[in-house]
PDB file of C-alpha atoms in Angstrom:
ATOM      1  CA  GLU A   1      -0.879  10.693 -44.747  1.00 81.00           C
ATOM      2  CA  ALA A   2       2.879  10.849 -45.299  1.00 80.00           C
ATOM      3  CA  GLN A   3       4.007  14.414 -44.934  1.00 92.00           C
ATOM      4  CA  VAL A   4       6.526  16.972 -43.774  1.00 96.00           C
ATOM      5  CA  THR A   5       5.063  19.775 -41.684  1.00 96.00           C
ATOM      6  CA  GLN A   6       6.587  23.138 -40.869  1.00 97.00           C
ATOM      7  CA  ASN A   7       5.518  25.812 -38.428  1.00 97.00           C
ATOM      8  CA  PRO A   8       4.952  28.648 -38.618  1.00 97.00           C
ATOM      9  CA  ARG A   9       4.091  29.109 -42.292  1.00 96.00           C
ATOM     10  CA  TYR A  10       4.582  32.876 -42.132  1.00 97.00           C
ATOM     11  CA  LEU A  11       6.648  34.887 -39.682  1.00 96.00           C
ATOM     12  CA  ILE A  12       7.538  38.556 -39.355  1.00 97.00           C
ATOM     13  CA  THR A  13      10.145  39.385 -36.745  1.00 96.00           C
ATOM     14  CA  VAL A  14      12.730  42.029 -35.881  1.00 96.00           C
ATOM     15  CA  THR A  15      16.497  41.921 -36.018  1.00 97.00           C
ATOM     16  CA  GLY A  16      18.044  40.055 -33.109  1.00 96.00           C
ATOM     17  CA  LYS A  17      14.944  38.326 -31.788  1.00 97.00           C
ATOM     18  CA  LYS A  18      15.617  34.595 -31.551  1.00 97.00           C
ATOM     19  CA  LEU A  19      13.214  32.356 -33.415  1.00 97.00           C
ATOM     20  CA  THR A  20      12.690  28.669 -34.133  1.00 98.00           C
ATOM     21  CA  VAL A  21      11.030  27.095 -37.146  1.00 98.00           C
ATOM     22  CA  THR A  22       9.853  23.568 -36.454  1.00 98.00           C
ATOM     23  CA  CYS A  23       9.919  20.673 -38.910  1.00 98.00           C
ATOM     24  CA  SER A  24       8.407  17.256 -38.409  1.00 98.00           C
ATOM     25  CA  GLN A  25       8.077  14.195 -40.665  1.00 96.00           C
ATOM     26  CA  ASN A  26       5.980  11.078 -40.123  1.00 95.00           C
ATOM     27  CA  MET A  27       7.749   8.763 -42.600  1.00 92.00           C
ATOM     28  CA  ASN A  28      10.524   7.515 -40.296  1.00 92.00           C
ATOM     29  CA  HIS A  29      13.076   9.089 -42.630  1.00 91.00           C
ATOM     30  CA  GLU A  30      16.708   9.165 -41.585  1.00 89.00           C
ATOM     31  CA  TYR A  31      17.785  12.143 -43.651  1.00 89.00           C
ATOM     32  CA  MET A  32      16.453  15.649 -43.062  1.00 92.00           C
ATOM     33  CA  SER A  33      17.558  18.943 -44.468  1.00 92.00           C
ATOM     34  CA  TRP A  34      16.864  22.677 -44.412  1.00 96.00           C
ATOM     35  CA  TYR A  35      16.967  24.870 -47.493  1.00 95.00           C
ATOM     36  CA  ARG A  36      16.390  28.512 -48.192  1.00 96.00           C
ATOM     37  CA  GLN A  37      14.995  29.651 -51.515  1.00 95.00           C
ATOM     38  CA  ASP A  38      15.784  33.087 -52.889  1.00 93.00           C
ATOM     39  CA  PRO A  39      14.966  34.561 -56.321  1.00 86.00           C
ATOM     40  CA  GLY A  40      17.671  33.759 -58.852  1.00 81.00           C
ATOM     41  CA  LEU A  41      19.584  31.592 -56.388  1.00 84.00           C
ATOM     42  CA  GLY A  42      17.327  28.566 -56.200  1.00 86.00           C
ATOM     43  CA  LEU A  43      17.384  26.200 -53.255  1.00 91.00           C
ATOM     44  CA  ARG A  44      20.482  26.365 -51.110  1.00 92.00           C
ATOM     45  CA  GLN A  45      21.119  23.886 -48.344  1.00 91.00           C
ATOM     46  CA  ILE A  46      21.585  25.304 -44.854  1.00 94.00           C
ATOM     47  CA  TYR A  47      22.078  22.209 -42.698  1.00 94.00           C
ATOM     48  CA  TYR A  48      21.354  18.530 -43.001  1.00 90.00           C
ATOM     49  CA  SER A  49      21.114  15.562 -40.685  1.00 91.00           C
ATOM     50  CA  MET A  50      21.920  11.956 -41.555  1.00 86.00           C
ATOM     51  CA  ASN A  51      20.271  10.629 -38.392  1.00 88.00           C
ATOM     52  CA  VAL A  52      19.574  11.418 -34.724  1.00 91.00           C
ATOM     53  CA  GLU A  53      22.373  13.501 -33.205  1.00 91.00           C
ATOM     54  CA  VAL A  54      24.196  13.661 -36.567  1.00 90.00           C
ATOM     55  CA  THR A  55      24.110  17.056 -38.257  1.00 92.00           C
ATOM     56  CA  ASP A  56      26.380  18.853 -40.682  1.00 90.00           C
ATOM     57  CA  LYS A  57      26.664  22.169 -42.471  1.00 91.00           C
ATOM     58  CA  GLY A  58      25.321  22.718 -45.940  1.00 88.00           C
ATOM     59  CA  ASP A  59      26.266  25.543 -48.283  1.00 87.00           C
ATOM     60  CA  VAL A  60      24.937  28.504 -46.275  1.00 94.00           C
ATOM     61  CA  PRO A  61      25.023  27.628 -42.540  1.00 96.00           C
ATOM     62  CA  GLU A  62      26.069  31.040 -41.154  1.00 96.00           C
ATOM     63  CA  GLY A  63      23.551  32.454 -38.717  1.00 97.00           C
ATOM     64  CA  TYR A  64      21.630  29.197 -38.290  1.00 98.00           C
ATOM     65  CA  LYS A  65      21.632  26.318 -35.831  1.00 98.00           C
ATOM     66  CA  VAL A  66      19.879  22.964 -35.906  1.00 97.00           C
ATOM     67  CA  SER A  67      19.373  19.996 -33.624  1.00 96.00           C
ATOM     68  CA  ARG A  68      18.180  16.424 -34.165  1.00 96.00           C
ATOM     69  CA  LYS A  69      17.221  14.954 -30.822  1.00 96.00           C
ATOM     70  CA  GLU A  70      14.449  12.805 -32.275  1.00 96.00           C
ATOM     71  CA  LYS A  71      14.199  11.157 -35.661  1.00 95.00           C
ATOM     72  CA  ARG A  72      10.994  12.937 -36.664  1.00 96.00           C
ATOM     73  CA  ASN A  73      11.935  16.505 -35.695  1.00 97.00           C
ATOM     74  CA  PHE A  74      14.558  18.857 -37.103  1.00 98.00           C
ATOM     75  CA  PRO A  75      14.086  22.447 -35.886  1.00 98.00           C
ATOM     76  CA  LEU A  76      15.892  25.403 -37.457  1.00 98.00           C
ATOM     77  CA  ILE A  77      17.060  28.057 -35.005  1.00 98.00           C
ATOM     78  CA  LEU A  78      17.980  31.640 -35.792  1.00 97.00           C
ATOM     79  CA  GLU A  79      19.723  32.931 -32.666  1.00 95.00           C
ATOM     80  CA  SER A  80      19.947  36.546 -33.843  1.00 97.00           C
ATOM     81  CA  PRO A  81      18.059  37.008 -37.117  1.00 97.00           C
ATOM     82  CA  SER A  82      19.200  39.660 -39.569  1.00 97.00           C
ATOM     83  CA  PRO A  83      17.428  41.143 -42.619  1.00 97.00           C
ATOM     84  CA  ASN A  84      19.584  39.058 -45.007  1.00 96.00           C
ATOM     85  CA  GLN A  85      17.881  35.978 -43.577  1.00 98.00           C
ATOM     86  CA  THR A  86      14.575  37.112 -45.026  1.00 98.00           C
ATOM     87  CA  SER A  87      13.712  34.199 -47.282  1.00 97.00           C
ATOM     88  CA  LEU A  88      11.481  31.215 -47.989  1.00 97.00           C
ATOM     89  CA  TYR A  89      12.589  28.197 -45.967  1.00 98.00           C
ATOM     90  CA  PHE A  90      11.917  24.552 -46.757  1.00 97.00           C
ATOM     91  CA  CYS A  91      12.442  21.481 -44.664  1.00 96.00           C
ATOM     92  CA  ALA A  92      12.859  18.174 -46.511  1.00 94.00           C
ATOM     93  CA  SER A  93      13.300  14.533 -45.601  1.00 92.00           C
ATOM     94  CA  SER A  94      14.270  11.344 -47.391  1.00 87.00           C
ATOM     95  CA  LEU A  95      14.705   7.698 -46.516  1.00 81.00           C
ATOM     96  CA  SER A  96      18.452   8.019 -46.818  1.00 69.00           C
ATOM     97  CA  LEU A  97      21.114   9.793 -48.809  1.00 61.00           C
ATOM     98  CA  SER A  98      23.473   6.892 -49.310  1.00 55.00           C
ATOM     99  CA  GLY A  99      23.671   7.082 -53.064  1.00 50.00           C
ATOM    100  CA  GLN A 100      21.160   4.299 -53.490  1.00 52.00           C
ATOM    101  CA  GLY A 101      19.034   5.952 -56.055  1.00 54.00           C
ATOM    102  CA  ALA A 102      15.372   6.297 -55.290  1.00 52.00           C
ATOM    103  CA  LYS A 103      16.036   6.529 -51.569  1.00 56.00           C
ATOM    104  CA  GLU A 104      17.321  10.004 -52.273  1.00 66.00           C
ATOM    105  CA  THR A 105      13.863  11.263 -53.189  1.00 77.00           C
ATOM    106  CA  GLN A 106      13.262  14.201 -50.926  1.00 84.00           C
ATOM    107  CA  TYR A 107       9.852  15.153 -49.615  1.00 90.00           C
ATOM    108  CA  PHE A 108       9.467  18.851 -48.967  1.00 94.00           C
ATOM    109  CA  GLY A 109       7.388  20.690 -46.437  1.00 95.00           C
ATOM    110  CA  PRO A 110       5.069  23.552 -47.462  1.00 95.00           C
ATOM    111  CA  GLY A 111       7.600  26.267 -46.679  1.00 96.00           C
ATOM    112  CA  THR A 112       7.988  29.043 -44.103  1.00 97.00           C
ATOM    113  CA  ARG A 113       8.118  32.589 -45.357  1.00 97.00           C
ATOM    114  CA  LEU A 114      10.264  34.706 -43.015  1.00 98.00           C
ATOM    115  CA  LEU A 115      10.584  38.475 -43.007  1.00 97.00           C
ATOM    116  CA  VAL A 116      13.207  40.029 -40.726  1.00 97.00           C
ATOM    117  CA  LEU A 117      12.805  43.771 -40.227  1.00 96.00           C
TER     118      LEU A 117
ATOM    119  CA  GLN B   1      30.751  29.478 -61.759  1.00 71.00           C
ATOM    120  CA  LYS B   2      27.715  27.718 -60.344  1.00 78.00           C
ATOM    121  CA  GLU B   3      27.813  23.932 -60.230  1.00 87.00           C
ATOM    122  CA  VAL B   4      24.385  23.792 -61.872  1.00 91.00           C
ATOM    123  CA  GLU B   5      23.070  26.344 -64.365  1.00 92.00           C
ATOM    124  CA  GLN B   6      19.409  26.623 -65.295  1.00 92.00           C
ATOM    125  CA  ASP B   7      17.701  29.212 -67.472  1.00 83.00           C
ATOM    126  CA  PRO B   8      15.287  31.047 -65.154  1.00 76.00           C
ATOM    127  CA  GLY B   9      12.757  31.841 -67.872  1.00 79.00           C
ATOM    128  CA  PRO B  10       9.967  32.723 -67.668  1.00 88.00           C
ATOM    129  CA  LEU B  11       8.935  30.443 -70.484  1.00 93.00           C
ATOM    130  CA  SER B  12       5.445  30.838 -71.932  1.00 95.00           C
ATOM    131  CA  VAL B  13       4.029  28.388 -74.481  1.00 95.00           C
ATOM    132  CA  PRO B  14       0.540  27.586 -75.833  1.00 96.00           C
ATOM    133  CA  GLU B  15      -1.371  24.567 -74.612  1.00 97.00           C
ATOM    134  CA  GLY B  16      -0.424  21.410 -76.494  1.00 97.00           C
ATOM    135  CA  ALA B  17       3.128  22.534 -77.285  1.00 96.00           C
ATOM    136  CA  ILE B  18       6.223  20.486 -76.521  1.00 97.00           C
ATOM    137  CA  VAL B  19       8.284  22.060 -73.766  1.00 96.00           C
ATOM    138  CA  SER B  20      12.019  21.593 -73.329  1.00 96.00           C
ATOM    139  CA  LEU B  21      13.669  22.514 -70.036  1.00 96.00           C
ATOM    140  CA  ASN B  22      17.418  22.249 -69.610  1.00 96.00           C
ATOM    141  CA  CYS B  23      20.262  22.337 -67.125  1.00 96.00           C
ATOM    142  CA  THR B  24      23.998  22.220 -67.499  1.00 96.00           C
ATOM    143  CA  TYR B  25      26.442  21.254 -64.804  1.00 95.00           C
ATOM    144  CA  SER B  26      30.174  21.270 -64.197  1.00 93.00           C
ATOM    145  CA  ASN B  27      30.787  18.465 -61.683  1.00 88.00           C
ATOM    146  CA  SER B  28      31.477  15.198 -63.519  1.00 89.00           C
ATOM    147  CA  ALA B  29      30.904  13.273 -60.259  1.00 86.00           C
ATOM    148  CA  PHE B  30      27.143  13.828 -60.441  1.00 87.00           C
ATOM    149  CA  GLN B  31      25.398  10.512 -60.999  1.00 85.00           C
ATOM    150  CA  TYR B  32      21.763  11.063 -60.010  1.00 86.00           C
ATOM    151  CA  PHE B  33      19.620  13.571 -61.821  1.00 91.00           C
ATOM    152  CA  MET B  34      16.209  14.745 -60.740  1.00 91.00           C
ATOM    153  CA  TRP B  35      13.502  17.136 -61.817  1.00 94.00           C
ATOM    154  CA  TYR B  36      11.252  18.731 -59.224  1.00 94.00           C
ATOM    155  CA  ARG B  37       8.069  20.656 -59.909  1.00 96.00           C
ATOM    156  CA  GLN B  38       7.079  23.519 -57.637  1.00 95.00           C
ATOM    157  CA  TYR B  39       3.646  25.099 -57.773  1.00 95.00           C
ATOM    158  CA  SER B  40       3.188  28.607 -56.442  1.00 90.00           C
ATOM    159  CA  ARG B  41       3.225  28.742 -52.622  1.00 87.00           C
ATOM    160  CA  LYS B  42       4.078  25.026 -52.366  1.00 91.00           C
ATOM    161  CA  GLY B  43       7.163  22.955 -51.675  1.00 93.00           C
ATOM    162  CA  PRO B  44       8.946  21.191 -54.553  1.00 93.00           C
ATOM    163  CA  GLU B  45       7.813  17.661 -55.419  1.00 92.00           C
ATOM    164  CA  LEU B  46       9.804  15.047 -57.306  1.00 90.00           C
ATOM    165  CA  LEU B  47       8.710  14.630 -60.903  1.00 92.00           C
ATOM    166  CA  MET B  48      11.386  12.491 -62.550  1.00 89.00           C
ATOM    167  CA  TYR B  49      14.518  10.695 -61.475  1.00 86.00           C
ATOM    168  CA  THR B  50      17.306   9.181 -63.605  1.00 86.00           C
ATOM    169  CA  TYR B  51      20.640   7.558 -62.939  1.00 81.00           C
ATOM    170  CA  SER B  52      23.654   8.195 -65.184  1.00 79.00           C
ATOM    171  CA  SER B  53      23.099   8.775 -68.902  1.00 81.00           C
ATOM    172  CA  GLY B  54      20.040   7.892 -70.945  1.00 84.00           C
ATOM    173  CA  ASN B  55      16.335   8.603 -71.213  1.00 90.00           C
ATOM    174  CA  LYS B  56      13.427   7.927 -68.915  1.00 92.00           C
ATOM    175  CA  GLU B  57       9.800   8.347 -69.840  1.00 94.00           C
ATOM    176  CA  ASP B  58       6.777   8.752 -67.583  1.00 92.00           C
ATOM    177  CA  GLY B  59       3.546   9.622 -69.339  1.00 96.00           C
ATOM    178  CA  ARG B  60       3.945  13.025 -71.007  1.00 97.00           C
ATOM    179  CA  PHE B  61       7.322  13.604 -69.369  1.00 97.00           C
ATOM    180  CA  THR B  62      10.733  12.484 -70.637  1.00 97.00           C
ATOM    181  CA  ALA B  63      13.987  13.079 -68.783  1.00 96.00           C
ATOM    182  CA  GLN B  64      17.222  12.931 -70.735  1.00 95.00           C
ATOM    183  CA  VAL B  65      20.781  12.886 -69.408  1.00 95.00           C
ATOM    184  CA  ASP B  66      23.919  13.392 -71.484  1.00 93.00           C
ATOM    185  CA  LYS B  67      26.863  13.006 -69.134  1.00 91.00           C
ATOM    186  CA  SER B  68      29.431  13.533 -71.887  1.00 92.00           C
ATOM    187  CA  SER B  69      28.029  17.029 -72.457  1.00 93.00           C
ATOM    188  CA  LYS B  70      27.055  17.578 -68.813  1.00 94.00           C
ATOM    189  CA  TYR B  71      23.557  18.443 -69.950  1.00 94.00           C
ATOM    190  CA  ILE B  72      20.145  17.279 -68.780  1.00 96.00           C
ATOM    191  CA  SER B  73      16.707  17.960 -70.215  1.00 96.00           C
ATOM    192  CA  LEU B  74      13.062  17.532 -69.333  1.00 97.00           C
ATOM    193  CA  PHE B  75      10.551  17.321 -72.169  1.00 97.00           C
ATOM    194  CA  ILE B  76       6.841  17.805 -71.637  1.00 97.00           C
ATOM    195  CA  ARG B  77       4.570  16.643 -74.471  1.00 97.00           C
ATOM    196  CA  ASP B  78       1.029  17.900 -74.995  1.00 97.00           C
ATOM    197  CA  SER B  79       1.546  20.558 -72.343  1.00 97.00           C
ATOM    198  CA  GLN B  80      -1.444  21.466 -70.173  1.00 97.00           C
ATOM    199  CA  PRO B  81      -2.251  24.604 -68.159  1.00 96.00           C
ATOM    200  CA  SER B  82      -1.826  22.440 -65.039  1.00 96.00           C
ATOM    201  CA  ASP B  83       1.861  22.066 -65.994  1.00 97.00           C
ATOM    202  CA  SER B  84       2.361  25.767 -65.211  1.00 97.00           C
ATOM    203  CA  ALA B  85       4.897  25.762 -62.386  1.00 96.00           C
ATOM    204  CA  THR B  86       8.571  26.292 -61.636  1.00 95.00           C
ATOM    205  CA  TYR B  87      10.750  23.334 -62.604  1.00 96.00           C
ATOM    206  CA  LEU B  88      13.961  22.711 -60.706  1.00 95.00           C
ATOM    207  CA  CYS B  89      16.686  20.363 -61.810  1.00 94.00           C
ATOM    208  CA  ALA B  90      18.735  18.692 -59.100  1.00 91.00           C
ATOM    209  CA  MET B  91      21.695  16.375 -59.072  1.00 88.00           C
ATOM    210  CA  SER B  92      23.833  14.513 -56.610  1.00 83.00           C
ATOM    211  CA  ALA B  93      27.065  12.572 -56.252  1.00 77.00           C
ATOM    212  CA  ILE B  94      28.577  10.471 -53.513  1.00 66.00           C
ATOM    213  CA  TYR B  95      31.291  11.989 -51.376  1.00 60.00           C
ATOM    214  CA  SER B  96      32.638   9.606 -48.733  1.00 50.00           C
ATOM    215  CA  SER B  97      29.718   8.685 -46.492  1.00 49.00           C
ATOM    216  CA  ALA B  98      27.273  11.368 -47.503  1.00 55.00           C
ATOM    217  CA  SER B  99      25.698  12.587 -50.671  1.00 60.00           C
ATOM    218  CA  LYS B 100      24.851  16.160 -51.463  1.00 70.00           C
ATOM    219  CA  ILE B 101      22.067  17.409 -53.678  1.00 80.00           C
ATOM    220  CA  ILE B 102      22.584  20.591 -55.716  1.00 87.00           C
ATOM    221  CA  PHE B 103      19.571  22.371 -57.156  1.00 90.00           C
ATOM    222  CA  GLY B 104      19.317  24.614 -60.177  1.00 92.00           C
ATOM    223  CA  SER B 105      17.686  27.996 -59.710  1.00 91.00           C
ATOM    224  CA  GLY B 106      14.472  26.865 -61.441  1.00 93.00           C
ATOM    225  CA  THR B 107      12.658  27.708 -64.694  1.00 94.00           C
ATOM    226  CA  ARG B 108       9.232  29.308 -64.449  1.00 93.00           C
ATOM    227  CA  LEU B 109       6.896  27.768 -67.037  1.00 96.00           C
ATOM    228  CA  SER B 110       3.502  29.090 -68.075  1.00 96.00           C
ATOM    229  CA  ILE B 111       1.139  27.192 -70.387  1.00 96.00           C
ATOM    230  CA  ARG B 112      -1.375  29.458 -72.108  1.00 94.00           C
ATOM    231  CA  PRO B 113      -4.872  27.925 -72.650  1.00 92.00           C
TER     232      PRO B 113
END
């Protein structure tokens, strides 16, 4: 089954304690992205990756890091989490993002709900 | 000003009604317009996709794009309780070698049986 998986689904942590949220896709997609979703603000892009070893900042990258060492995996790292990073996080992937129409269809993971105390 | 504006709702209508969901945008470079549906505690899933101006129909759903007015709509005919979800508009343009997708904040829709 084609899917995007995220782990963990729920996480409660304390300020300053490093954490990693994993994301994996089994569709051989080139493009992967991380979003956070907050009430009234919708989905905002944190980081994206066009392919292995190619990453770039989205709209709200502060406080986050990513890496893309393999095509299928795109972990999100919070080196020193703060309460303003409490949010619902989604990983997404698509075949490409080259402006070729349907290839831009993004498949989303189930979400990771993070609470930073 | 946000690049994409979407009425957050909530919008509550009786079963069988026609629903109209809308977004406005400011960036004239947007060329691809999408509607995602998000059920509670789930990730968004693509519902409709259109390129440039015009209409696209898929079953009970019709997506409409008016680039001259910078306005897009999603119509749901014969609405069902299973249509209750948050609907997010999204749009993208091409900047050099990479595209960027901007999402609206979502409209929460409830269909009353």
